[in-house]
Structures are given as structure tokens and as C-alpha cells.
XYZ file of C-alpha atoms in Angstrom:
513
model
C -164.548 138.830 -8.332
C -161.132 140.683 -8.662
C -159.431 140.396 -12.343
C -156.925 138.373 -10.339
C -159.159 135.674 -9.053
C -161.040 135.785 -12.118
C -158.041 134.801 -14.194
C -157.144 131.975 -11.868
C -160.524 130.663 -12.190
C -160.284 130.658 -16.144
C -156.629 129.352 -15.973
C -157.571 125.727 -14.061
C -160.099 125.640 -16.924
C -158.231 126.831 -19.877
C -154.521 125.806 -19.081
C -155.412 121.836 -19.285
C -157.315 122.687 -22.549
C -154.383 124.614 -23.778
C -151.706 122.055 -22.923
C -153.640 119.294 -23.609
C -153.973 120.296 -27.120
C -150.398 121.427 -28.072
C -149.195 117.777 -26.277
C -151.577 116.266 -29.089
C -151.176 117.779 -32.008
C -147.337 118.792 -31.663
C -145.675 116.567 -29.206
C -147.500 113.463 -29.590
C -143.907 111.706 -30.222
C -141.702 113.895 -28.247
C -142.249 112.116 -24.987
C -139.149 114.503 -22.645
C -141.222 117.192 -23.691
C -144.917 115.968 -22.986
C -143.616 115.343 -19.735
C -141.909 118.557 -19.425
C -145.720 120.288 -19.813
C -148.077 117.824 -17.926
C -145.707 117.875 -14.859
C -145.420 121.948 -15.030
C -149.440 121.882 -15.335
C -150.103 119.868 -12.472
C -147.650 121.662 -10.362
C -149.443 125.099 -11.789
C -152.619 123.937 -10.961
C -151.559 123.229 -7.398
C -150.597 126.757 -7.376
C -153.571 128.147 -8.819
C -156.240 125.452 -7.071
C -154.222 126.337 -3.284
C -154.430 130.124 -4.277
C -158.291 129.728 -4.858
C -158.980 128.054 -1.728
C -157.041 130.258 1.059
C -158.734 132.897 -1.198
C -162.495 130.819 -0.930
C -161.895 130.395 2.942
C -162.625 133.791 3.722
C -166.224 132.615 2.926
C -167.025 134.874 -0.103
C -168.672 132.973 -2.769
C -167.813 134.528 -6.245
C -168.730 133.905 -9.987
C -167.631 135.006 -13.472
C -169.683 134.875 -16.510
C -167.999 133.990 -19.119
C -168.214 136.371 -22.250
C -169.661 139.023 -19.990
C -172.788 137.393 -20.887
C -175.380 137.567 -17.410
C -176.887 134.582 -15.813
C -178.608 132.769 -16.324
C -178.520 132.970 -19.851
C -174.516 132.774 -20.271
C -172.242 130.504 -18.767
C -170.821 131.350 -15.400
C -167.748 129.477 -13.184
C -168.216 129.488 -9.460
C -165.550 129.642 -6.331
C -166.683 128.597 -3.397
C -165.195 126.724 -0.524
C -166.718 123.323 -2.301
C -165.113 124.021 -5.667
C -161.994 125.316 -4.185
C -161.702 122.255 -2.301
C -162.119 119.685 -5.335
C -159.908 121.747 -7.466
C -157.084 121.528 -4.916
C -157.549 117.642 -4.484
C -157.926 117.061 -7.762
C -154.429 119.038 -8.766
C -152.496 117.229 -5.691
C -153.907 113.412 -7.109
C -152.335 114.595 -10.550
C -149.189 115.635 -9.682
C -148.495 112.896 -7.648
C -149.946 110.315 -10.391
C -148.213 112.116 -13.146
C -144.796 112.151 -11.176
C -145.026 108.021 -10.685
C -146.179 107.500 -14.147
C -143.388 109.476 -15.264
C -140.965 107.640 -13.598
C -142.352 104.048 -13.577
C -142.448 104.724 -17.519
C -146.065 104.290 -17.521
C -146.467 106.492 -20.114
C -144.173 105.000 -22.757
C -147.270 102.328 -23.348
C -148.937 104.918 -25.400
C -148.490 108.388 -27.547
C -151.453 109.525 -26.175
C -151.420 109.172 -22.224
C -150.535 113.535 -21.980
C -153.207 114.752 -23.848
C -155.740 112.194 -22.279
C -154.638 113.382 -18.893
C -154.514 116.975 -19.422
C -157.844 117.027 -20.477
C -158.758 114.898 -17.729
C -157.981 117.721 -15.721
C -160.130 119.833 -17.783
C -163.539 117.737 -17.276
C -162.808 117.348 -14.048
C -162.224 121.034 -12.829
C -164.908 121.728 -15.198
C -167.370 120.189 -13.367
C -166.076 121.331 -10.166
C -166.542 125.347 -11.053
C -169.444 125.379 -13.392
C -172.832 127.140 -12.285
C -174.848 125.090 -15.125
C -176.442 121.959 -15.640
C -175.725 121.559 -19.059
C -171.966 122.885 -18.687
C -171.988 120.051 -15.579
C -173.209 117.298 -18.573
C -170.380 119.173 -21.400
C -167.228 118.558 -18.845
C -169.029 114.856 -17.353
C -168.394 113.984 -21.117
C -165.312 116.142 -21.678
C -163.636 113.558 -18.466
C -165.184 110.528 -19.528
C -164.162 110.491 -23.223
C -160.688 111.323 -21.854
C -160.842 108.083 -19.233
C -162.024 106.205 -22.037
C -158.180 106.765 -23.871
C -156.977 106.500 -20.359
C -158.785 103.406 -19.250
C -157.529 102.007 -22.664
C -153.729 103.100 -21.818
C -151.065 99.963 -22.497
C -153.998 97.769 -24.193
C -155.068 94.218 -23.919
C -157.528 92.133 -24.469
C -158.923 92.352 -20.817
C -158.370 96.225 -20.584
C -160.438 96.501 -23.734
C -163.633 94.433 -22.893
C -163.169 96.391 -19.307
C -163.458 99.487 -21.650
C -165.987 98.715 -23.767
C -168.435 98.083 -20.684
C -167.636 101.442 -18.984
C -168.160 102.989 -22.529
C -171.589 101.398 -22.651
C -172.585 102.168 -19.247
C -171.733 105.589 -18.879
C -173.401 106.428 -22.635
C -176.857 104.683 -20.707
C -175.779 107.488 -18.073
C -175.295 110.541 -20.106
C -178.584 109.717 -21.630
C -180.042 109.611 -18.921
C -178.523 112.786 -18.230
C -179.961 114.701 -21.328
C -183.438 114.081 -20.763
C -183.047 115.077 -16.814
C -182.045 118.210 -18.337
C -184.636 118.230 -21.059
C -187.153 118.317 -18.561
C -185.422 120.795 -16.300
C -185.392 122.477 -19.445
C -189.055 121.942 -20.150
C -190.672 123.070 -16.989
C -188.294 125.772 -15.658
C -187.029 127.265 -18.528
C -183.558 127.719 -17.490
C -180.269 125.351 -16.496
C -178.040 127.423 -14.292
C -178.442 126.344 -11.047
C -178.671 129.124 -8.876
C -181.472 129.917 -11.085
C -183.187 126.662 -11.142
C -183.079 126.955 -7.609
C -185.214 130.178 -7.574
C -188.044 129.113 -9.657
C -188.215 125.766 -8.212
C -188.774 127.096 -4.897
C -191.333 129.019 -6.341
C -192.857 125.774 -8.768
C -196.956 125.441 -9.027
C -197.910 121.886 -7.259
C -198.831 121.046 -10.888
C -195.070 121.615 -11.924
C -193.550 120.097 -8.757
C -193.891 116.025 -9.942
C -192.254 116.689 -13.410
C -189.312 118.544 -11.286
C -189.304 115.309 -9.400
C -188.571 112.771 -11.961
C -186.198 115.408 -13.239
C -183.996 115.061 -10.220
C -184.283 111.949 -9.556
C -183.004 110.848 -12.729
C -180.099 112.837 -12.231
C -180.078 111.267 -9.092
C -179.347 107.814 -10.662
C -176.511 109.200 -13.371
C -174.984 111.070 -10.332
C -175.269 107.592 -8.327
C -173.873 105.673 -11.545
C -170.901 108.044 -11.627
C -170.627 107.778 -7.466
C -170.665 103.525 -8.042
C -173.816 103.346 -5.653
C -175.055 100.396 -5.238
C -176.576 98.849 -7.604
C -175.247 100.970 -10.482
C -171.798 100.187 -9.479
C -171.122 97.303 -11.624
C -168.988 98.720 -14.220
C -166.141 99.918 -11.543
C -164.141 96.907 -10.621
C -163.769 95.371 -13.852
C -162.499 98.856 -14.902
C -160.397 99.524 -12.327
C -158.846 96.213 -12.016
C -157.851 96.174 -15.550
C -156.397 99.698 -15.985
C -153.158 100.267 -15.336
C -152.508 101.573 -11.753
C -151.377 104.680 -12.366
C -154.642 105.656 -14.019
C -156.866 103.735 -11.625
C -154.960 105.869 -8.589
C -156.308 109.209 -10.751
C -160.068 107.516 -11.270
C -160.228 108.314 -7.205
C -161.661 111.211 -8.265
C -163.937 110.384 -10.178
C -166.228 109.048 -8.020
C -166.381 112.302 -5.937
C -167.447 113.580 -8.982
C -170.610 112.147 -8.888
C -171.000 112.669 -4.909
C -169.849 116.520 -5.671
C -173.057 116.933 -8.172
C -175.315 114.779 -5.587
C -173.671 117.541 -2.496
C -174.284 120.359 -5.025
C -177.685 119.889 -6.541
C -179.130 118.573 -3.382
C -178.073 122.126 -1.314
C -178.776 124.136 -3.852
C -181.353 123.317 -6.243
C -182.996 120.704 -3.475
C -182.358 122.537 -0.334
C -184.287 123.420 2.375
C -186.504 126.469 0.125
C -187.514 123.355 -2.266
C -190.648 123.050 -0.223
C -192.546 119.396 -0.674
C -189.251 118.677 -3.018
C -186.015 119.290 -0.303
C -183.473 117.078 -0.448
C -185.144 114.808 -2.536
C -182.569 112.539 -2.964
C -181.805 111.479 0.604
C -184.525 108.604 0.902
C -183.562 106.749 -1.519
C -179.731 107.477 -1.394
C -179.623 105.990 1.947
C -180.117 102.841 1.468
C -178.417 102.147 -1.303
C -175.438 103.735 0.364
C -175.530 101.547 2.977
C -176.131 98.448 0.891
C -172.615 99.500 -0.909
C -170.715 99.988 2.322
C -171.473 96.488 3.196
C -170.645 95.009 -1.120
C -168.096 97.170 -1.010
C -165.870 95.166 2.087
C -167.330 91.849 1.258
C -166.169 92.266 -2.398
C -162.770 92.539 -0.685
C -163.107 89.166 0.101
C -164.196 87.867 -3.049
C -160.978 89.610 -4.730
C -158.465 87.549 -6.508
C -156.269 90.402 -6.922
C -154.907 93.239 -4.922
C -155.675 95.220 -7.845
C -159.410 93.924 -7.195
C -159.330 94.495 -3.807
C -158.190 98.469 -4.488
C -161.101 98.755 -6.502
C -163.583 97.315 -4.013
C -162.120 98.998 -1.440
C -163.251 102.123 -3.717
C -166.629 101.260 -3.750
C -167.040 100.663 0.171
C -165.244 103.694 0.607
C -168.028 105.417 -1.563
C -171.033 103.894 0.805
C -169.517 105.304 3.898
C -169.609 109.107 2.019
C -172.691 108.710 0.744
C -174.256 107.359 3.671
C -172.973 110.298 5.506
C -173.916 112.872 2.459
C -177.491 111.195 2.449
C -178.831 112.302 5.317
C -178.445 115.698 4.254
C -177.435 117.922 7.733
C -174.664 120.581 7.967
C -173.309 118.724 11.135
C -172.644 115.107 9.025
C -171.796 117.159 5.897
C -168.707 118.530 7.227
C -167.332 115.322 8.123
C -168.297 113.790 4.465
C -166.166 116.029 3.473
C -163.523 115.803 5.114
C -163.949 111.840 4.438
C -163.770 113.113 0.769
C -160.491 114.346 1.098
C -158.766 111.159 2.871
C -160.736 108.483 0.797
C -159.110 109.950 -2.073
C -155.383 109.734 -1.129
C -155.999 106.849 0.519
C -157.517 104.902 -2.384
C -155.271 106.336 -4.741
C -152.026 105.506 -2.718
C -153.471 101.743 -2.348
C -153.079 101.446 -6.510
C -149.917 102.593 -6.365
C -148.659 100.370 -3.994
C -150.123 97.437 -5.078
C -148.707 98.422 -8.862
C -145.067 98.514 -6.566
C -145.830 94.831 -5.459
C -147.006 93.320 -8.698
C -143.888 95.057 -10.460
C -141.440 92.846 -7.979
C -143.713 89.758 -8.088
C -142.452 88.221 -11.722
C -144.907 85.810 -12.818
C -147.401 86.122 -9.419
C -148.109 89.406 -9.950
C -150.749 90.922 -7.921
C -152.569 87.496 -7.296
C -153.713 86.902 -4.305
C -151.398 83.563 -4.109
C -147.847 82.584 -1.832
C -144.730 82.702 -3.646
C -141.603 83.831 -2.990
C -139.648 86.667 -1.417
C -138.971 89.519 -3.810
C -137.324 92.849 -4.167
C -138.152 95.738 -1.014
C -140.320 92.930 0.123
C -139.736 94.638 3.872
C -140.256 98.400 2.781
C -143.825 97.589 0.403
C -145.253 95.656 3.267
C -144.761 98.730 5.638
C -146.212 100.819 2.850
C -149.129 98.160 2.174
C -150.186 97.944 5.850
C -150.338 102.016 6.197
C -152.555 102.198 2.965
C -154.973 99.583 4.308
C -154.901 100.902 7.390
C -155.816 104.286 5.237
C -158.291 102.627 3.425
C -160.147 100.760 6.456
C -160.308 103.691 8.508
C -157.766 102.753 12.006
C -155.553 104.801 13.483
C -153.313 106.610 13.512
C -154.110 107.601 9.896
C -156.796 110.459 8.564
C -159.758 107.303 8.056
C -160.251 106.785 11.769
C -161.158 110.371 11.998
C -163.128 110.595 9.215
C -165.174 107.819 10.341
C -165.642 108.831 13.777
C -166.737 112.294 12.564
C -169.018 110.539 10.636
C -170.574 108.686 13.538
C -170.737 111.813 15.471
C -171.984 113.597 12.586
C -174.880 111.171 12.067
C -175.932 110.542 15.849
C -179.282 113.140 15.393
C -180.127 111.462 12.284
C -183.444 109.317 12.396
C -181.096 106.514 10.572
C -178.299 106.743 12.919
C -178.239 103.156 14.572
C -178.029 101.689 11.003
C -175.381 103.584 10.069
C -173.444 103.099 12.827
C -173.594 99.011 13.067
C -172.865 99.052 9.161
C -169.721 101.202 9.407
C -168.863 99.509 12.655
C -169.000 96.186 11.190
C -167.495 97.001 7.810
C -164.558 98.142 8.821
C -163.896 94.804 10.659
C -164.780 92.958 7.559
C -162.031 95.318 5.726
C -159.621 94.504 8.976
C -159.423 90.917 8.241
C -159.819 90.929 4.597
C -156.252 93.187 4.384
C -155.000 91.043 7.001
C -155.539 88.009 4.712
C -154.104 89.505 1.892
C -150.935 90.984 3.376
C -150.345 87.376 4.993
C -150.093 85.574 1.966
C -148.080 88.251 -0.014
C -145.630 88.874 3.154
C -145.958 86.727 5.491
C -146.363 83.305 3.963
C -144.089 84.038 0.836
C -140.914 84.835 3.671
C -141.437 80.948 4.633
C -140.840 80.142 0.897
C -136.826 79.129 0.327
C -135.478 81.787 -2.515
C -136.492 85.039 -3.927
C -137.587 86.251 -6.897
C -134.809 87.698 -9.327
C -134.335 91.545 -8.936
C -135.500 93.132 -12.398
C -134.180 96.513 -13.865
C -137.041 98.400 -12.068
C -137.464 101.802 -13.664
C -137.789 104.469 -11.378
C -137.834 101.856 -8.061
C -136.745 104.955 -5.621
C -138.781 107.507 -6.881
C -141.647 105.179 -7.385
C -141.518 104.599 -3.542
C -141.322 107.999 -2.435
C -144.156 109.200 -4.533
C -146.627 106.755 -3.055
C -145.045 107.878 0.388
C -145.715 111.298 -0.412
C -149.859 110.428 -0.903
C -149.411 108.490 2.566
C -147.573 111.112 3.918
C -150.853 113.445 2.630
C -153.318 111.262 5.054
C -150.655 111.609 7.973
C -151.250 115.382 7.419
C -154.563 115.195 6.976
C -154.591 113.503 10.685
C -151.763 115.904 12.202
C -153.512 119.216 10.759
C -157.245 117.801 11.690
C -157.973 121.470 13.392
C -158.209 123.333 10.196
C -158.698 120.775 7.927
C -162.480 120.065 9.623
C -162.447 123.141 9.997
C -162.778 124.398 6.435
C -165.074 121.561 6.200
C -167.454 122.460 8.658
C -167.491 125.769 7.387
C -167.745 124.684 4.142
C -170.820 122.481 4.948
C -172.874 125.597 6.770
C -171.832 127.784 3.074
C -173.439 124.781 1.198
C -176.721 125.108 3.470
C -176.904 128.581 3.422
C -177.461 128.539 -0.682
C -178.524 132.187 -1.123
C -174.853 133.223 -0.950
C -174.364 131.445 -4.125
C -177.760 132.324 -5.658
C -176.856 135.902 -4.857
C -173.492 135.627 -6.257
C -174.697 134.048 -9.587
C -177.665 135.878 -10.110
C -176.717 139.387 -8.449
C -175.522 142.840 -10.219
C -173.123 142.818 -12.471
C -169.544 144.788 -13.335
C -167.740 143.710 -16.318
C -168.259 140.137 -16.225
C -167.498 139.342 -12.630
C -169.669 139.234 -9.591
């Protein structure tokens, strides 16, 4: 890896950490300049996340060890066209939520919404670029102690019984996690995962059903973190009762938990497990489909658009991880190019319906009639193209993902299923946003009156920055070419995993690979 690419690497790491920290300890009450620093991090990590990948699509898969210490005993970050990927999503959601929650005035509810984000950031492009199991469990906790704060943002009484259950649940989950890697531990001797793959592709049959239980139970905390089905309970409580802005940056999260199940099952599951490859798939399969079909019926079970955005969430989940369950190069590319438009898309629903319940007075974002309000013509335009995002129609980037999908899946054993439960769903989701929109739009224009226009902080810029996200999925559609394919090559990188094991595990020169 060249020193230049190296420091990148360390900088979408270390720059959150940095900034994170000075925003606590010295800014805390000097709001114009916390926002000063997490806007000109998120904008830097764009840079440095868009450097990585056009630098990652050349196909080269690169590590450095941290402290010039070798793997697998030190700690190593790895770029390849995966991490690359998630970094550069990940920066583009934040600087498009930080930008609305700057100018909505979201964060004036609380002294500590910079900090918490920044090191957000951290966990998440921790997770993203490290080689190691137990570095993977350090930055799961690193991002969920900071969406704890976050989740918390503005207070309540609702918000903080929402938080208290995600607090519970995910400490059951990083449990869980510690003994998976106790055992890892136990039988392998080692955590970094190019070398895990090695020696458990080279396991006694004695050793193999302890290496098992091992993955599957990170299996279920990846699944818990993904909201599969059913160990997605704790998401639409939490999402509902978070503020938006935050909510529109937990998109991501759940493609944190499908990144580890995409990552562990190529690499340290793949094809050169033997009796043990892809040992997930079975049982992810099923339960992915099971939350596809939740997923859109929990639309219809929503009292709230804010409800309905986080259901939408979880269907949108089932349709990834049905496609990432089957575990071939030809549906993986299309997962993940699913990845990329079910995050915009989700996250441009919460801001949107955070738009609406702003101009709705004393309705909020209930699902109920009442009167004309403020841009009432403009937010239903904006409404319509992020369910028809979300549902997966065209013209937007979810019709192709889905259709890749299909065509990805057709060789699969499972195929029929999959198809008549995506099929299906998204008609479900069709009528479900068409019932919602009606009664916010069409129903309330029959309604004599209109709500009184409040002092709306930010109203303009609030509009254009969800625009901008929608605008993203347009591109995503217009650019489709590329876009799949970097993801098809991405896909064949992730099943060709001794490129990575060679990179990780291969000579050494100063600390880089």
C-alpha cells in the first residue's frame, strides 16, 4: 500500500476520532463551531472515502498493519472494493444528514449531537476496514454506544423507553458476540480473518462442529444488527421515536450487519470451508424472506409515517438478504448494488416525512386527514418519489435493483420463492404508500382551511437536501453501467478470497502490504 493510500485509510479512521473528541471536550457549547468541524469532516471523508474507491476499483486489495505489527497478531485495516464502497456511502449519508440537521436546528436539542455523530462515523468506518474479528466487535460497540446518545437526541419519555430496549437488545447481541469470538478464539487460535480463513479450511472434522456454533452465533448478532426476522423487534420502536434526522443516518446501520454476514461468509465461510461453506445461507434464507413479507405488511399496520419509514427499513432488509443468502457472485452483485439505493432511499423517506410532520401542527406525522398545510404541493412530489424509491418502481434506482435481483437469483434452487415474495411485496408496499399519501394529500386538500405557516427553520435548504439524496437514486438509475459494474466486480473480488488472504497475510515492507 503506497504511504498515500495508507494515510487515507488511517485518516477515515482517525479524523472522526480526532474531531469527535475536540467537539466534546472543547466545543461542547460552542454550537457555530461544532458545526463548522462535523460539516468539514463529512465533506473530508467524502474526499478521502471517493479517493479510496476509484483507487480500490483497479481491483488491488491492500492492507496496513497498524504499528508495523504483522498479521495476524497486530491489527490490520483493509481496502477493497467492499470497504471502499461502504466508506463512500457511509460519508455521502452523513453529509447530507449533517447538512439538514444543521439547518432544521436539529442539533440545538442537545450539547452532545457532534461528538455522538463524529464518532458514529468512527464505528462505522471501523467496521467497514478492519481485518479482525475482535476489532469488528471494538467499532460494533464504538457505533452503538454512540447511537445510544444519538437515539436519545431531543429526549422524551417515548424516545427513552425506545432507548432503553435497543440498549438491552444489542448488550444480549454483543454478548453473544464475545463468546462467538471466544470460541473462534478457542479452537483456531487466532481472530484476523484472513487468517481464520486459512486454518479453518484446514480444521480436523473433530474441530469443524465447534467452528460451527461459532459462526452461527455470529450469524444471529450479525442478523440482530441486519433486523432479520425474528430478531428485528427492537427497530421500529427505535426508529419511530428518534428524531428523523438520526433515524435517516441509522440506514446504515443495518448494512452493517449484512456487510459482516457478506464478509465473513466469503471469506472465512467461502467456498475452501469444505463441509462448513457458506454456512449461513440455509438458515438466512428463510428468515429473509419471512422479513420481506413483515416488513410491507408492517407498513400497513403503521400509525405513523415515521412507522411506516421504519418498516419500510426492515422489508427493505429481507429483499438484501434474501439476495445475499443464497451466496453466488451473479446475485451478489446486484445485493449490492441494492445496498447502495436502499440506503438513500430509506434515508431520504425520514427526511421527508420529518418535512411533513414539521408543517402538520398538531397532526403531525399521523396517519389521519386534516388540513392543507405549508409546500403541501412540493412534499407530496417529494413523498411519492421516495416511496416510489423505497418500493422499488420506476423510474428510480429500486426497480433496478430488484430486477437485478430477480435475474441474479433465477439459478438459485430457491428462486421461485424469491421471486413471488418480492413480486408480491412490492404490491403490498404499492398500496400501502398509496394509502398513506391519500390521506395526507389527497383527502386533507378536500378539508376547507390550512394549517397556519410556522417560522420553519431552514424550510429551503431542508427541501433541497432531501432532494439531493433523491437526486442520489436518480443517479444511481442514470449511471447504472458503472455503478453494477463496480458491483459485479466487486462481488467476483469477494469470491475470489485469496486476494485478500494474500494481502493480509503476505510479505511485509514497513507496515503496508
Amino acid at each position: 500500500m503506497s504511504p498515500a493510500i495508507s494515510t487515507l485509510v488511517v485518516a477515515a479512521v482517525i479524523l472522526p476520532t480526532v474531531l469527535g473528541s475536540v467537539t466534546l471536550l472543547a466545543l461542547r457549547h460552542r454550537l457555530a463551531l461544532s458545526r463548522l468541524i462535523s460539516l468539514g469532516s463529512c465533506a473530508a471523508l467524502v474526499a478521502i472515502a471517493a479517493t479510496l474507491t476509484v483507487h480500490a476499483a483497479g481491483g488491488a486489495t491492500e492492507s496496513y498493519a497498524l504499528g508495523n505489527w504483522r498479521a495476524p497478531f497486530g491489527i490490520v485495516l483493509v481496502l477493497d472494493r467492499l470497504s471502499a464502497m461502504m466508506l463512500l456511502l457511509t460519508a455521502v449519508l452523513a453529509l447530507a444528514v449533517m447538512i439538514y440537521a444543521v439547518v432544521t436546528g436539529v442539533d440545538r436539542k442537545g450539547w452532545h449531537f457532534h461528538p455522538l455523530f463524529q464518532f458514529q462515523l468512527l464505528g462505522l468506518n471501523g467496521a467497514f476496514l478492519t481485518g479482525d474479528l475482535f476489532n469488528l466487535f471494538v467499532f460494533f460497540e464504538v457505533l452503538l454506544i454512540a447511537s445510544y446518545g444519538l437515539l436519545l437526541h431531543g429526549q422524551g419519555p417515548q424516545r427513552l423507553k425506545a432507548g432503553v430496549h435497543y440498549v438491552v437488545i444489542n448488550l444480549v447481541g454483543s454478548s453473544l458476540f464475545l463468546v462467538g469470538v471466544g470460541l473462534f478464539y478457542g479452537v483456531t487460535g487466532t481472530l484476523n480473518m484472513a487468517d481464520l480463513a486459512v486454518r479453518i479450511a484446514a480444521a480436523p472434522p473433530g474441530d469443524q462442529g465447534l467452528i460451527a456454533a461459532a459462526g452461527l452465533m455470529l450469524t444471529v448478532v450479525f442478523a440482530l444488527k441486519a433486523a432479520l426476522v425474528p430478531l428485528h423487534f427492537w427497530l421500529p420502536g427505535a426508529y419511530a421515536a428518534t428524531t428523523c434526522a438520526v433515524a435517516a443516518l441509522f440506514a446504515i446501520m443495518t448494512k452493517v450487519g449484512a456487510y459482516a454476514l457478506i464478509r465473513t461468509g466469503t471469506l472465512i465461510f467461502g467456498e475452501d470451508a469444505g463441509p462448513l461453506a457458506f454456512l449461513a445461507g440455509p438458515w438466512l434464507l428463510p428468515a429473509a424472506l419471512i422479513t420481506i413479507v413483515v416488513g410491507f405488511l408492517g407498513l400497513f399496520a403503521a400509525r405513523t409515517l415515521r412507522e411506516m419509514a421504519a418498516w419500510s427499513v426492515i422489508g427493505s432488509m429481507g429483499v438484501l438478504l434474501s439476495a445475499i443468502s443464497v451466496f453466488r457472485v451473479e446475485a451478489m452483485g446486484p445485493a449490492l448494488y441494492y445496498v447502495l439505493h436502499s440506503t438513500l432511499a430509506g434515508a431520504a423517506l425520514f427526511l421527508v416525512v420529518d418535512l411533513i410532520a414539521k408543517r402538520r401542527g398538531q397532526h403531525g406525522d399521523a396517519l389521519t386527514v386534516g388540513p392543507r398545510f405549508c409546500q403541501s404541493e412540493l412534499l407530496s412530489g417529494l413523498f411519492l418519489l421516495a416511496a416510489i424509491g423505497v418500493v422499488g418502481l420506476p423510474p428510480l434506482s429500486g426497480f433496478i435493483g430488484k430486477l437485478l435481483i430477480l435475474d441474479g437469483v433465477r439459478a438459485a434452487p430457491e428462486a421461485a420463492w424469491i421471486w413471488a415474495t418480492i413480486l408480491i411485496t412490492t404490491l403490498i408496499g404499492v398500496l400501502a404508500f398509496a394509502r398513506a399519501g391519500s390521506r395526507i394529500f389527497w383527502k386533507s386538500a378536500s378539508i376547507e382551511g390550512e394549517i397556519p405557516q410556522r417560522d420553519l427553520r431552514g424550510r429551503t435548504a431542508g427541501v433541497l437536501t432531501v432532494a439531493s439524496l433523491l437526486a442520489g437514486l436518480a443517479a444511481l438509475t442514470v449511471l447504472g453501467g458503472p455503478v453494477t459494474a463496480y458491483t459485479e466486480a466487486t462481488a467476483a473480488q469477494l469470491f475470489e478470497p485469496q486476494q485478500y488472504i494474500a494481502a493480509v497475510l503476505g510479505e511485509t515492507a514497513g507496515g503496508r502490504r
